[in-house]
Amino acid sequence: MAKGTFYIETYGCQMNEHDSEKMASLLEGLGLTPASEADKADVFIVNTCAIREKAEHKVYSALGKLTSYKAKNPAMVAVVAGCVAQQEKEKLLKRVRDLDAVLGTHQIAELPAVIEKIKHDRSRIVEASFCSDAGSLHIAAPRKGRSPVCSFVTIMQGCSNFCSYCVVPFTRGPEQSRARTEIISEVKELAARGVKEITLLGQNVNAYGKDRRDGDSFAGLLSNLDQIPGLLRVRFTTSHPRDFDDDLANAMADLGTVCEHIHLPLQSGSDRILRAMNRGYTFPEYRTKIRTLREAVPGVAITADMIVGFPGETEEDFQQTLQALEEIRFDQIFSFKFSARPNTAARRLPLHFEEEIKAERLAKVHALQDRITQEYHHAAEGTVEEVLIEGTSPKSGQLFGRTRTNKIVNLDAANDARVGDLIEVEIVRGLNHSLVGHKIGRTTQDS
Ligand code: 5AD
Ligand code: SF4
């Protein structure tokens, strides 16, 4: 195939970000190089998100630009990948005239062949079936856009939980864990190339191994990864409260590489709504798990996702969500207005809310959580944190990194540190979304 350039526009979660990295590494394998702008690319890919309606709209506006791209560059190959591709399949090809291919979430490995075929005969292609062994699970992509010392590693894909609001089981298929040996060799290779921090990815990472029947567990995987020379930090996302157990709390307490942070989506503080969401736990059960975790791992940072305006959410249910935020005091949350999604059970429930009510509730959640997050950040002033330097901020030119608890720290001026250093930092200021720190020393590294 003639060499050329590619451009990937990515929407959505870290899973998608990493899938884009996988696609980029496949395209680089073909000899293509990244283009500086979309309209200059020979291959243009939109990697899409379907989690909420707003995300899907963004995809269609990105695709709206295709006509002008193709007018300038008729040989361009345009592909839609990701969750909207999986959800819409042929419909996307019909709706977007200039589109050449629709590639489902299990077909990333087919990308080179699809591009070859289009270049060869200009056929229009839809590949979007679920496979029992999704090829994309096995593609290692050793780059994380943000930093040369941090990398994502897929440990499982799909989700079999069917929360009543969620499109993921339909767009990513059933839960499939990747073989432990494959994960370990990918991480060893990354560590040998200088990667110091990995983030294990999956929709439900703490259910890792449950579909494999060979005795693998998430805590077991963490303890294997802890032995890898050169690897300093292990993070993971996303965990499900129902599958959170003492083994994971103990692994987080005992293993030096495992960072003191968990993203454990609560979604609602009302048991009635949690039941309607099919979440599989009550708020008192969630609270007990948090207590266990905080006892095992003092100072652990806990973040969550919350949904407001789920169909039938009464004012009392909503107040319980606010109370839950006050009680748990998450370090940070991501909160969303409920959005009715195709195929999901919640779409068919009665009592959907007007946008206005959802927006009001969301604003109350934001205000409350902003206060709590700021309180944490102010309380951090004067403390000393271990920070892994990830890069230089393009805006300020300052070095930045993260604490073990996943808080972003921008170093103040005159710090003699380099990307990849693990340093001791005194927090000098707590801002709304980040911390400012000053280097006071270097910590010993085991690499
Ligand atoms: N509406 C609003 N938020 C949603 N999420 C998932 N599906 C929906 C939906 N239909 C949120 C959940 C999930 C996060 C990734 O996105 O909070 O944890
Ligand atoms: Fe969606 Fe629930 Fe699966 Fe998370 S656990 S991906 S919210 S179905």
Short mmCIF file of C-alpha atoms and ligand atoms in Angstrom, two decimals, residues 51-52 165-166 265 267 305-307 336-339 341, ligand 1:
data_model
loop_
_atom_site.label_atom_id
_atom_site.label_comp_id
_atom_site.label_asym_id
_atom_site.label_seq_id
_atom_site.Cartn_x
_atom_site.Cartn_y
_atom_site.Cartn_z
CA ILE A 51 -22.89 6.83 26.13
CA ARG A 52 -25.20 9.86 26.07
CA TYR A 165 -29.60 3.14 31.49
CA CYS A 166 -26.41 1.96 29.83
CA PRO A 265 -19.35 4.80 40.43
CA GLN A 267 -24.79 6.60 40.34
CA ASP A 305 -19.95 8.78 38.57
CA MET A 306 -23.47 10.02 39.39
CA ILE A 307 -26.60 10.30 37.27
CA PHE A 336 -24.45 13.44 34.24
CA LYS A 337 -28.03 14.16 33.30
CA PHE A 338 -29.84 10.93 32.48
CA SER A 339 -29.99 10.39 28.73
CA ARG A 341 -30.25 5.43 25.01
N1 5AD B 1 -27.30 8.75 30.84
C1 5AD B 1 -26.49 9.47 31.65
N2 5AD B 1 -25.33 9.02 32.11
C2 5AD B 1 -24.94 7.78 31.74
N3 5AD B 1 -23.85 7.06 32.03
C3 5AD B 1 -23.93 5.88 31.39
N4 5AD B 1 -25.08 5.81 30.68
C4 5AD B 1 -25.72 6.98 30.88
C5 5AD B 1 -26.95 7.51 30.43
N5 5AD B 1 -27.76 6.81 29.64
C6 5AD B 1 -22.79 7.52 32.94
C7 5AD B 1 -22.68 6.61 34.17
C8 5AD B 1 -21.41 5.86 33.87
C9 5AD B 1 -20.61 6.87 33.11
C10 5AD B 1 -19.50 6.30 32.30
O1 5AD B 1 -21.55 7.48 32.26
O2 5AD B 1 -22.55 7.43 35.29
O3 5AD B 1 -20.74 5.44 35.06
#
